[in-house]
Coordinates of C-alpha atoms and ligand atoms in Angstrom, one line a residue:
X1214 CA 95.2 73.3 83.3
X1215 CA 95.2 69.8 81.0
X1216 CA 96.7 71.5 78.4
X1217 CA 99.6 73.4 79.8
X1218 CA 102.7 73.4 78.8
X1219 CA 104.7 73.9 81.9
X1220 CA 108.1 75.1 81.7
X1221 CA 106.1 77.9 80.0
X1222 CA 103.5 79.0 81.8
X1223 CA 105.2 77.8 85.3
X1224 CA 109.1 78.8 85.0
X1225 CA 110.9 76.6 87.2
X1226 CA 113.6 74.2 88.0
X1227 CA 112.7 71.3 89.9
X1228 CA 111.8 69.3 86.9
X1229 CA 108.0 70.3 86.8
X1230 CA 107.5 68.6 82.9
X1231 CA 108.2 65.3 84.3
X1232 CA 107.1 65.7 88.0
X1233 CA 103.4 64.1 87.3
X1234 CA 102.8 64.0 91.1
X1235 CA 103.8 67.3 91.7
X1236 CA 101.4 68.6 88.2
X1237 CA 98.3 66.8 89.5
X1238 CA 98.6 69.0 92.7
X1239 CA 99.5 72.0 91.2
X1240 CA 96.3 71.2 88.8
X1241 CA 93.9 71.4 91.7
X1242 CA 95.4 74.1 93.3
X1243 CA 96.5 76.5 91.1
X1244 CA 92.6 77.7 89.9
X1245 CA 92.2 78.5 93.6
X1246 CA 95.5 80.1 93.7
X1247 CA 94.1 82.4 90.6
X1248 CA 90.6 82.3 91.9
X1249 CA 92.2 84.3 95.6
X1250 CA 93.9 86.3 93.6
X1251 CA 91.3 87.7 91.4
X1252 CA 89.3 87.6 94.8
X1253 CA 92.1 88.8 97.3
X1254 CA 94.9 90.6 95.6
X1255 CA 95.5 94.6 93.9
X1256 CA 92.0 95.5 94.0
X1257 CA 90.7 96.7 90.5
X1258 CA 94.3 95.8 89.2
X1259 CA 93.3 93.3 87.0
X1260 CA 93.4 95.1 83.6
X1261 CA 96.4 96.9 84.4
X1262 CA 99.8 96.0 82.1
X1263 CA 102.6 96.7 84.5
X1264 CA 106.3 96.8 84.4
X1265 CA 107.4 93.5 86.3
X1266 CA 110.2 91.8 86.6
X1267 CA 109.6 87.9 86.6
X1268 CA 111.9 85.3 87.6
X1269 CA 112.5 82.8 84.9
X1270 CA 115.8 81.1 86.2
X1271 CA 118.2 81.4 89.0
X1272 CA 121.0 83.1 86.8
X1273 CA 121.9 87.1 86.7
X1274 CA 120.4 87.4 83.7
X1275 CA 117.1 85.0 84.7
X1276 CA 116.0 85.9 87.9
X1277 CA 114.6 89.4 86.7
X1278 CA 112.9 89.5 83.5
X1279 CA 111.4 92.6 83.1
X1280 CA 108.6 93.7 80.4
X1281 CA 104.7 94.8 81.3
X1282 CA 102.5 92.1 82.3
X1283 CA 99.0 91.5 83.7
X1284 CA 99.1 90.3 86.9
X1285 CA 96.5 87.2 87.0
X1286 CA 99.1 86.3 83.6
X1287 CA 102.3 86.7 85.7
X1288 CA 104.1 83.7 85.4
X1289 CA 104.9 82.4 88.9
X1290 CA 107.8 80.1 89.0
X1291 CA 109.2 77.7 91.0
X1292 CA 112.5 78.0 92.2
X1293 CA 115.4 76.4 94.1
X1294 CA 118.7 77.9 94.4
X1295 CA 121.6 75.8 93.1
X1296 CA 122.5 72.5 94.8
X1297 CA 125.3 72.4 96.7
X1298 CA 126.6 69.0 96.3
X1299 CA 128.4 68.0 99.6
X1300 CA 126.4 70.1 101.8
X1301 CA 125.8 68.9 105.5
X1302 CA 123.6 69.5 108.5
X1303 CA 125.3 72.6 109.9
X1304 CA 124.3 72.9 113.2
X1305 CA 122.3 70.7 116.1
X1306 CA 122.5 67.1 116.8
X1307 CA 123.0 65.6 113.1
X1308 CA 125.6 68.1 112.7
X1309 CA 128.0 66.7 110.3
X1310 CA 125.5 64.2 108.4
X1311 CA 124.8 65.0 104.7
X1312 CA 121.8 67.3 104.1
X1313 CA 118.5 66.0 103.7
X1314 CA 116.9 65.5 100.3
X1315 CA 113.3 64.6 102.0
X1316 CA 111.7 64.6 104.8
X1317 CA 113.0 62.8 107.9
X1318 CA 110.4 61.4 109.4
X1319 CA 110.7 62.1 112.8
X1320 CA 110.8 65.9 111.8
X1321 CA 108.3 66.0 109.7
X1322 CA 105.5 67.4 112.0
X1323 CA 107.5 70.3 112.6
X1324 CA 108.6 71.1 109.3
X1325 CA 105.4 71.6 108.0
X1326 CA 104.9 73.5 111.2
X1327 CA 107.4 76.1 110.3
X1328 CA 106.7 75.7 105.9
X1329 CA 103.1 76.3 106.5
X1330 CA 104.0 79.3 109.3
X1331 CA 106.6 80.9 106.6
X1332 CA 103.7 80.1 103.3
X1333 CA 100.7 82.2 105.3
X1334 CA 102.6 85.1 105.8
X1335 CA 103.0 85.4 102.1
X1336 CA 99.4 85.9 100.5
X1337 CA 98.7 87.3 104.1
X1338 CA 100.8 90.6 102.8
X1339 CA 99.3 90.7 99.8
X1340 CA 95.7 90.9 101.2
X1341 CA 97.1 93.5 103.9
X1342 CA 97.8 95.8 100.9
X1343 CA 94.9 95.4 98.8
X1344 CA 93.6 98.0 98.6
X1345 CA 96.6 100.6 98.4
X1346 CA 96.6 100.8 94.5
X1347 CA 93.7 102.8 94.9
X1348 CA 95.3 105.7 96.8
X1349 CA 99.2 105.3 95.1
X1350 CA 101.1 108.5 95.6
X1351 CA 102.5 107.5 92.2
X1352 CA 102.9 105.3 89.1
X1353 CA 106.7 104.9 90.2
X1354 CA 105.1 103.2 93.6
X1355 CA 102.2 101.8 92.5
X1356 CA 104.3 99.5 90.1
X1357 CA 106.8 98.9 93.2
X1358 CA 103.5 97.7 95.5
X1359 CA 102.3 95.1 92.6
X1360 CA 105.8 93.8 92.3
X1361 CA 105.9 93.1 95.9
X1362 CA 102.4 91.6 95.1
X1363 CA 103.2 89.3 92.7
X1364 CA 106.5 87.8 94.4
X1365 CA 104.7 87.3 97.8
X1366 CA 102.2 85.5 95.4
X1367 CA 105.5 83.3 94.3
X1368 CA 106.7 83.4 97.9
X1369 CA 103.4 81.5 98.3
X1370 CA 104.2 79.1 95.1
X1371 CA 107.5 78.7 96.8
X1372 CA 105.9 77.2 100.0
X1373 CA 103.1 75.2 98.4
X1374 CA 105.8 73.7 96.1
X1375 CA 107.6 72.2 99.1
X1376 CA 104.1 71.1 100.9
X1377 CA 103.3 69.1 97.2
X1378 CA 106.5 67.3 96.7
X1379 CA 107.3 66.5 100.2
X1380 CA 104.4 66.1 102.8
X1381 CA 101.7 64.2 100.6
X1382 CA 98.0 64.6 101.5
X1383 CA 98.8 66.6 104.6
X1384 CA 100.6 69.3 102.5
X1385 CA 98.3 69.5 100.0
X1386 CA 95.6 70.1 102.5
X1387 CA 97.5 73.0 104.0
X1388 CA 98.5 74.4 100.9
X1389 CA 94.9 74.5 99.8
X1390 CA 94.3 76.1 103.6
X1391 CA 96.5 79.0 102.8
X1392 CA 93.8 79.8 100.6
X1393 CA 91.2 80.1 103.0
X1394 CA 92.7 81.8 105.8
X1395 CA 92.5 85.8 105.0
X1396 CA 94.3 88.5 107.1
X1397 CA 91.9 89.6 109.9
X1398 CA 89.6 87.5 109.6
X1399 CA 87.2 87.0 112.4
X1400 CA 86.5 83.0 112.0
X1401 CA 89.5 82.2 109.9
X1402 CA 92.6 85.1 110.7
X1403 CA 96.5 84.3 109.1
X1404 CA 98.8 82.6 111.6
X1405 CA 101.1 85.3 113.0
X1406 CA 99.7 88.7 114.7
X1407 CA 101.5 91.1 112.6
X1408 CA 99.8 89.4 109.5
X1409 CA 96.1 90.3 110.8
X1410 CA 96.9 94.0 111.1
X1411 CA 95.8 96.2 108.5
X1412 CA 98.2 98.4 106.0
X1413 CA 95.8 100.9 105.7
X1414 CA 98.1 103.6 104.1
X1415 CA 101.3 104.1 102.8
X1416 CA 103.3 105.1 105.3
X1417 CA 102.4 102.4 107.1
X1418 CA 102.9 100.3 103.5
X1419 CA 106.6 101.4 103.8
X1420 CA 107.3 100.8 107.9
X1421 CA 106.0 97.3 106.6
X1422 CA 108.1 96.8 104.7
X1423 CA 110.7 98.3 106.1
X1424 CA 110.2 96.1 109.6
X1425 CA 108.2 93.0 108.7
X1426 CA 109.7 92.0 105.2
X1427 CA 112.9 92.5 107.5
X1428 CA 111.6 90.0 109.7
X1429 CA 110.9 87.8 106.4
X1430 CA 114.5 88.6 105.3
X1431 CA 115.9 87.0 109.1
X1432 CA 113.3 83.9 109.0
X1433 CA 114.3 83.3 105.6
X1434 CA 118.2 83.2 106.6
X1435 CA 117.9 80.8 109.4
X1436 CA 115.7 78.8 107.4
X1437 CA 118.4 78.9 104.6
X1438 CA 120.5 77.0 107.0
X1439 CA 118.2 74.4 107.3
X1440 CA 119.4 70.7 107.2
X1441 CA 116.6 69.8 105.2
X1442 CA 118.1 70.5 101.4
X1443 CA 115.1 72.0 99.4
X1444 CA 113.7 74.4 102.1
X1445 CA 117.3 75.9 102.3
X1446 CA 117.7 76.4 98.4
X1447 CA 114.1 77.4 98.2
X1448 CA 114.7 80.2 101.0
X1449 CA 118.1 81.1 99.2
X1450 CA 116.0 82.3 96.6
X1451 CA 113.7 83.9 97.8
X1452 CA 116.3 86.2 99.6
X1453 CA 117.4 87.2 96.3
X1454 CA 113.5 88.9 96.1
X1455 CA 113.2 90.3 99.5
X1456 CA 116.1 92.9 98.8
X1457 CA 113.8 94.8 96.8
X1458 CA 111.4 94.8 99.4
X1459 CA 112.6 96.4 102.0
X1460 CA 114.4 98.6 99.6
X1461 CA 110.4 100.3 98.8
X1462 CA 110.1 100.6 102.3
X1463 CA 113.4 102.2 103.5
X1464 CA 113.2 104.7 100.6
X1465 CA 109.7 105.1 100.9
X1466 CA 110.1 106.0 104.4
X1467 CA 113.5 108.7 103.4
X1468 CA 111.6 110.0 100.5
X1469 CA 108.3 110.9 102.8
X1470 CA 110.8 112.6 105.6
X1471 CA 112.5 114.2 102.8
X1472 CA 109.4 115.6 101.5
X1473 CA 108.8 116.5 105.0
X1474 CA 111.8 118.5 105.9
X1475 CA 111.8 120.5 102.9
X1476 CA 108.6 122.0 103.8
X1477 CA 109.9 122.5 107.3
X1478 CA 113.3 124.5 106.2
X1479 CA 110.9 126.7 103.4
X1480 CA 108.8 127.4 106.0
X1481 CA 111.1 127.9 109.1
X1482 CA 108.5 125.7 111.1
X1483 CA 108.7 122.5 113.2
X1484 CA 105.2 122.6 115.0
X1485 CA 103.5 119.4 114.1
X1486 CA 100.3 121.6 113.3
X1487 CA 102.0 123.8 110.9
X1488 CA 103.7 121.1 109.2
X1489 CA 100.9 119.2 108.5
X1490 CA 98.9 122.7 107.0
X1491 CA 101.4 121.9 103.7
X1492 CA 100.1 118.9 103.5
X1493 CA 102.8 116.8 104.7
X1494 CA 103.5 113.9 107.6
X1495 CA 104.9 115.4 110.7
X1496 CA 108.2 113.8 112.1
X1497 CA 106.8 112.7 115.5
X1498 CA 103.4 111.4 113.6
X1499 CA 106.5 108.8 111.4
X1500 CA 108.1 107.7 115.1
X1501 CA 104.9 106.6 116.0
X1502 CA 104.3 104.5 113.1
X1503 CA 107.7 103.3 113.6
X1504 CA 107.3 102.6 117.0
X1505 CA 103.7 100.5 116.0
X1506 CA 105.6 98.6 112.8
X1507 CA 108.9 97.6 114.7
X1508 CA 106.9 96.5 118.0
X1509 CA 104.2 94.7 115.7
X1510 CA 107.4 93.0 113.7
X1511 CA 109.6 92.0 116.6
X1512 CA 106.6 90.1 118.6
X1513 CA 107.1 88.1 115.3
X1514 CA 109.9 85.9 116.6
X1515 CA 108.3 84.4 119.2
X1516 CA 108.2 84.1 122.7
X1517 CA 111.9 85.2 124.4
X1518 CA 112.3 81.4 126.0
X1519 CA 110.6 78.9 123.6
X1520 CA 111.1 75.3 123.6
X1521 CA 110.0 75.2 119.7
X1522 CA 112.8 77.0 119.3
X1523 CA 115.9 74.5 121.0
X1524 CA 113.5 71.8 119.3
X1525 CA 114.1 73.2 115.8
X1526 CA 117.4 74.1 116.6
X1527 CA 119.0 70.8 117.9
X1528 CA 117.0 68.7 115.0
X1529 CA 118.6 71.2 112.5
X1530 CA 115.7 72.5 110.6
X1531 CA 115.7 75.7 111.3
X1532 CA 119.3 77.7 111.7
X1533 CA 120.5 81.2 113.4
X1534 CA 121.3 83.8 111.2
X1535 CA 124.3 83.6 109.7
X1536 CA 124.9 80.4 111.4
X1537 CA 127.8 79.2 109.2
X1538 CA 129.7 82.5 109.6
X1539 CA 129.9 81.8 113.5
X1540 CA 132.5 79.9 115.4
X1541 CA 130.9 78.3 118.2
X1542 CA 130.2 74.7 118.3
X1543 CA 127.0 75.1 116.2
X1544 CA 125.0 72.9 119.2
X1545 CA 125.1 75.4 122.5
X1546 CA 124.3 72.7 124.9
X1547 CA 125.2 74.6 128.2
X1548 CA 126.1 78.1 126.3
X1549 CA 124.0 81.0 128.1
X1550 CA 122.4 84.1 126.6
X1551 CA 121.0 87.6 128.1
X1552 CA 117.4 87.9 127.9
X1553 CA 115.3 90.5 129.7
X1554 CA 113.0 89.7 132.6
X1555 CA 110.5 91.9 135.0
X1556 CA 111.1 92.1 138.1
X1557 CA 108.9 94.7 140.0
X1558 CA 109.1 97.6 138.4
X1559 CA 112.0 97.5 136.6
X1560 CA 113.8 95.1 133.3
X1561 CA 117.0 92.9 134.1
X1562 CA 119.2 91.2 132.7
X1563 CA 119.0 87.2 133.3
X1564 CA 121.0 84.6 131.9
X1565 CA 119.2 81.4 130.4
X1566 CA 119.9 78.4 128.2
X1567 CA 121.2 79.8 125.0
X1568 CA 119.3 77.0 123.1
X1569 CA 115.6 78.1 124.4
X1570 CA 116.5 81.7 123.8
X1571 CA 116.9 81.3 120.2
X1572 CA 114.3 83.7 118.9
X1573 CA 115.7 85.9 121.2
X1574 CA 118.9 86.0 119.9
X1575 CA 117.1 86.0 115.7
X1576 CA 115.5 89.2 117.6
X1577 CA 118.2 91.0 118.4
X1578 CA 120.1 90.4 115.1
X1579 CA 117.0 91.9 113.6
X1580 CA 117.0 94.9 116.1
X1581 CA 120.5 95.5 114.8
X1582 CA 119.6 95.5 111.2
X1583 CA 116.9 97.3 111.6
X1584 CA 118.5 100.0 113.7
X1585 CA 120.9 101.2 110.9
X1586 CA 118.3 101.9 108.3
X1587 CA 116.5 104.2 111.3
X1588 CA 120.2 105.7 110.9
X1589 CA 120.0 106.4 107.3
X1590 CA 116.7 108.2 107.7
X1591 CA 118.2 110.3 110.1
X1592 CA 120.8 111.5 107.9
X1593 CA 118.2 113.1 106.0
X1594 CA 116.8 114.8 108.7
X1595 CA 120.5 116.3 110.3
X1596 CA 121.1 117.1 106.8
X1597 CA 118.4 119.3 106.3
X1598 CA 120.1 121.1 109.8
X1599 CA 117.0 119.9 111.9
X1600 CA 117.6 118.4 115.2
X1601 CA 115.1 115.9 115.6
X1602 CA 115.6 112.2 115.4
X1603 CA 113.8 108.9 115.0
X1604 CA 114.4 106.4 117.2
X1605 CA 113.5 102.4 117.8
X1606 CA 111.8 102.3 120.9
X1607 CA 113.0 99.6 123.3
X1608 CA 112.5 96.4 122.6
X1609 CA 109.9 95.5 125.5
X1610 CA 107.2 98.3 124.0
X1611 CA 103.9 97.6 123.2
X1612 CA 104.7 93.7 123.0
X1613 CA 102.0 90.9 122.9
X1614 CA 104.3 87.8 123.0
X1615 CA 106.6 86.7 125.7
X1616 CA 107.7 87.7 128.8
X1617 CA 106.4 91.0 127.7
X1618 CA 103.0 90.8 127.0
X1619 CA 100.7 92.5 129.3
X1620 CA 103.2 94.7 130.9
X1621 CA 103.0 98.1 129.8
X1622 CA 106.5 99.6 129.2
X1623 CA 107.7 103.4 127.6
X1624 CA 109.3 103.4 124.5
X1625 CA 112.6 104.5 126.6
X1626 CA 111.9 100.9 128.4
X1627 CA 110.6 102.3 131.9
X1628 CA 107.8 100.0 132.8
X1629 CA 105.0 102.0 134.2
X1630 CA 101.5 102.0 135.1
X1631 CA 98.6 101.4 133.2
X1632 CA 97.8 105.8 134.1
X1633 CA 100.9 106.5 132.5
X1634 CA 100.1 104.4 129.7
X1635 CA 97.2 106.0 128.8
X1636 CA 98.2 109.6 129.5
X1637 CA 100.8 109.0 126.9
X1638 CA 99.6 106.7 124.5
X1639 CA 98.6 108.7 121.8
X1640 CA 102.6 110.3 121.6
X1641 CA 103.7 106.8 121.2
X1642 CA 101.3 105.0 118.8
X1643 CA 99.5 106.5 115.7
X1644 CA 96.1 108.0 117.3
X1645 CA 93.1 107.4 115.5
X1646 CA 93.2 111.1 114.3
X1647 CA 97.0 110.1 113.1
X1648 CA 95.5 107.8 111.0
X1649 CA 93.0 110.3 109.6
X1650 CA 95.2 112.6 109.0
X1651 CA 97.4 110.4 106.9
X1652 CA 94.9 108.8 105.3
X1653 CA 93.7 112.6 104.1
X1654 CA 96.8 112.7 102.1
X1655 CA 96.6 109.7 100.5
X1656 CA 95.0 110.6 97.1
X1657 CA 95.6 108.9 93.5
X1658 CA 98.6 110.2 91.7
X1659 CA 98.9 108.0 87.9
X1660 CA 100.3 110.7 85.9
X1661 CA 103.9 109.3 84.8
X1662 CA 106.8 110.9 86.9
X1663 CA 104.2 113.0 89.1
X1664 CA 104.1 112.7 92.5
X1665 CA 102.0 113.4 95.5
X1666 CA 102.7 116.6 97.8
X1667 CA 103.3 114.7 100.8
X1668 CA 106.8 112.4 99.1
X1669 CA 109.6 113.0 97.2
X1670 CA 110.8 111.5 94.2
X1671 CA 112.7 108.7 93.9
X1672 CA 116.6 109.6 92.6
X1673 CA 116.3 107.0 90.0
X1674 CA 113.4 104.8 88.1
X1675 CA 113.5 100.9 88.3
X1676 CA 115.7 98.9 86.0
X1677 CA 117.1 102.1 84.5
X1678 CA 114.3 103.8 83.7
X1679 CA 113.6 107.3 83.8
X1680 CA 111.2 107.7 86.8
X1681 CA 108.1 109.6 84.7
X1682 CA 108.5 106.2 82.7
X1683 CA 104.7 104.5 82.3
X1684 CA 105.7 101.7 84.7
X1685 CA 101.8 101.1 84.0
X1686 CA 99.3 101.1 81.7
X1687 CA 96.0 101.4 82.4
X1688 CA 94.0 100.5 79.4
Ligands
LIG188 N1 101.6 85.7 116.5 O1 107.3 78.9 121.2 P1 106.8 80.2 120.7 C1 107.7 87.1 106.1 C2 102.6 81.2 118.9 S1 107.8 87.2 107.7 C3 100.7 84.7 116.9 O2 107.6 81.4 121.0 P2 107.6 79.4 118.1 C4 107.0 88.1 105.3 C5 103.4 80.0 118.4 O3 102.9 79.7 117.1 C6 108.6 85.7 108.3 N2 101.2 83.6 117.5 O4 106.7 80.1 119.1 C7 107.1 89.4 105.7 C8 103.1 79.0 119.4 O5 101.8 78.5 119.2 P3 101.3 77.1 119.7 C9 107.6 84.6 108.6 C10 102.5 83.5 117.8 O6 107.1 78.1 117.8 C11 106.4 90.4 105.0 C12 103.0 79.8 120.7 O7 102.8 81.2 120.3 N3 108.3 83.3 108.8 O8 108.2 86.1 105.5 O9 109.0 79.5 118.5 C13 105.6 90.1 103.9 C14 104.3 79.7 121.5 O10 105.3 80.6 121.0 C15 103.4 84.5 117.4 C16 108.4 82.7 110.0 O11 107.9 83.1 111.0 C17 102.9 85.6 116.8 N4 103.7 86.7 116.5 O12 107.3 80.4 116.9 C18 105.5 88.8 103.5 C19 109.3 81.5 110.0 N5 104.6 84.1 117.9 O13 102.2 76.1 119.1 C20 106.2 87.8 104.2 C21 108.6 80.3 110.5 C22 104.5 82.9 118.4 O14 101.5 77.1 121.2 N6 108.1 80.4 111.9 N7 103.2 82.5 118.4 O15 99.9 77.0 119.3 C23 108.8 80.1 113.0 O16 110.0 79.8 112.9 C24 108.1 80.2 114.3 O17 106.8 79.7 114.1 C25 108.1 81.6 115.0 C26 108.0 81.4 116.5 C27 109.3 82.4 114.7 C28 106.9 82.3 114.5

């Protein structure tokens, strides 16, 4: 690392040729950062040239420079969106003040709470998804999973950047930690639930992220609204990233059912046996992977009444979505909101401080969001003339945070015993034989513009590209 030359090798903004702080921390760090990759990411990827976009600036022209790449020589940047010069505190008790530049000391404890929360998730996804080059359904994909790859990995950069500058030796210790956690790990497991799962296939590849880069894109907008300056710009540009994202999963997910209702109108059939004889995923096997990724995904905002949250709230670090389009007072001391609470058998409605239902309230915004994508996948299935439908189950399903956890509710909300439960469970979740059977399909399809039985194409390549283009190159 002595001899780098930084602009070059680490695009970025934030001065990184002058910063000498910031470059001794980087120096240590980034060898580990390259040492986990080699050791964590795209299993047996490392030869591979692929077609990548890299970000070199914040401009339209910068942000996606594409040309093929090996991944450990991916250039990850550093990146703040554009400064905007008489920005405030938006929300909370130093509503009005101008926006931090650093770190105000009486916040800092849970800043780096909710940095080094954000950062974990990042290489977190990557190792989830490992091992899915292995089984890609096609080259078209298999260069969409690595990109993802790679700008988690920057995510990460994105995170450890702010940890460097700003929180000293504390932050360089939890960047360096970041590194050691790994996804499901038994002594050492990533922060957040979701992130300890495994993404064995690809379906579940693209409910992922569909759902839980969905929950990344909500996170990062209320932390775009933070007061403190750097983590808002930061956030603001990694949104720009995320798009693509949850673009692989949504048409990953339409393409599969696509694939899936063909075979069912050829065939006149809609038994889930006969379905999957043509070697394809059966509609009610994709709700129940949908039902697993969006229960998983919304037990990632946090309990329904949290204190963490009105803390993070009223000290403006952390925003709602969207908060600057809304035109409340931006503090909610004595608003109210709905949340959802047991009593015997059945789920009211209760009203509670607005300010501790906060997550709830990020929640719902995500259900919505999430909920209109389910839409556009049905539309493929009406328009093949079938009359099935995916649906989001309710929102108190197979939760294992807040007021839910423990309870055993149906996906149409009905709380119900733990008989019922396990009479049903296997038409709700993805059985073990689910999994088989999915896994069964997933074999290794490299030849350009070819795809596997079970999807169909993509309408159009990436970056203009015909879709049989060689995205990668093996060597
Ligand atoms: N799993 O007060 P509460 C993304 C803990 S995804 C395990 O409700 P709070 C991406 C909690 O830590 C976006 N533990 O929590 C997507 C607390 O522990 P302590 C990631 C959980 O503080 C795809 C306790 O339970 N970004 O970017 O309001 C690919 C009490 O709970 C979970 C963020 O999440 C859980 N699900 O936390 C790549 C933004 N939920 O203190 C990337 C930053 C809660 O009692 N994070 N706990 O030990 C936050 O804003 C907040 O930490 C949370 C909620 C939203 C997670």
């Amino acid at each position: 690392m002595s001899s780098i030359n930084y602009s070059d090798k680490i695009p970025n903004n934030v001065n990184l040729s002058e910063d000498r702080t910031l470059q001794r921390a980087l120096e240590h760090w980034q060898p580990n950062y390259l040492q986990w990759w080699n050791d964590m990411g795209p299993d047996g990827s490392q030869n591979f040239d692929v077609y990548l976009r890299t970000a070199v600036s914040t401009t339209p022209d910068g942000w996606a420079q594409f040309g093929h790449v090996k991944m450990p020589d991916y250039r990850w940047g550093i990146f703040l969106a554009a400064q905007d010069e008489g920005r405030q505190v938006n929300f909370g008790e130093h509503k009005g003040e101008a926006a931090w530049q650093d770190v105000p000391g009486e916040h800092r404890a849970n800043l780096r709470r909710i940095i080094v929360t954000q950062g974990d998730t990042e290489p977190a996804s990557v190792e989830q998804q490992r091992h899915l080059g292995l089984t890609c359904p096609s080259q078209y994909d298999l260069r969409n999973l690595f990109q993802i790859n790679v700008e988690e990995g920057r995510h990460l950069w994105a995170m450890v950047y702010l940890l460097h500058k700003y929180f000293g030796r504390d932050g360089r210790e939890e960047a360096e930690a970041m590194l050691h956690r790994h996804s499901g790990s038994e002594d050492n497991p990533r922060i957040l639930e979701a992130f300890n799962e495994e993404t064995p296939d690809w379906l579940a590849f693209y409910m992922f992220t569909y759902f839980t880069d969905r929950d990344g894109k909500f996170q990062l907008c209320a932390l775009a609204e933070s007061g403190f300056d750097p983590l808002s710009r930061t956030c603001r540009f990694m949104l720009t990233e995320e798009a693509h994202h949850m673009f692989v999963g949504e048409s990953g997910v339409s393409r599969t059912i696509q694939r899936t209702v063909e075979i069912m109108k050829q065939h006149g059939i809609e038994d889930p046996e006969q379905v999957r004889k043509h070697g394809v995923i059966d509609l009610p096997t994709i709700q129940r992977y949908l039902n697993f990724h969006f229960s998983v995904t919304i037990d990632l905002f946090g309990a329904d009444q949290s204190s963490n949250a009105a803390t993070f709230y009223t000290s403006g670090l952390k925003g709602r979505y969207e908060e600057t389009k809304r035109t409340d007072d931006h503090m909610l001391k004595g608003e109210h909101y709905k949340i959802l609470e047991v009593q015997g058998d059945k789920l009211v409605e209760k009203e509670v401080p607005m300010l501790n239902s906060l997550n709830e309230v990020l929640r719902d915004d995500y259900i919505k969001d999430s909920i209109a994508g389910i839409g556009r996948w049905n539309k493929v299935i009406e328009k093949a003339g079938l009359s099935f439908r995916l649906q989001a189950p309710h929102k108190a399903f197979n939760r294992h945070i807040g007021t839910f956890a423990g309870l055993r509710v149906s996906p149409d909300g009905r709380v119900i015993s733990e008989a019922e439960w396990a009479a049903n469970v296997r038409n709700w979740l993805p059985s073990e034989e689910d999994r088989a059977y999915v896994a069964s399909l997933m074999g290794r399809v490299v030849e350009p513009g070819k795809m596997a039985n079970w999807i169909a194409p993509p309408p159009i390549g990436i970056n203009r590209q015909p879709v049989d283009f060689d995205y990668v190159r093996f060597n």
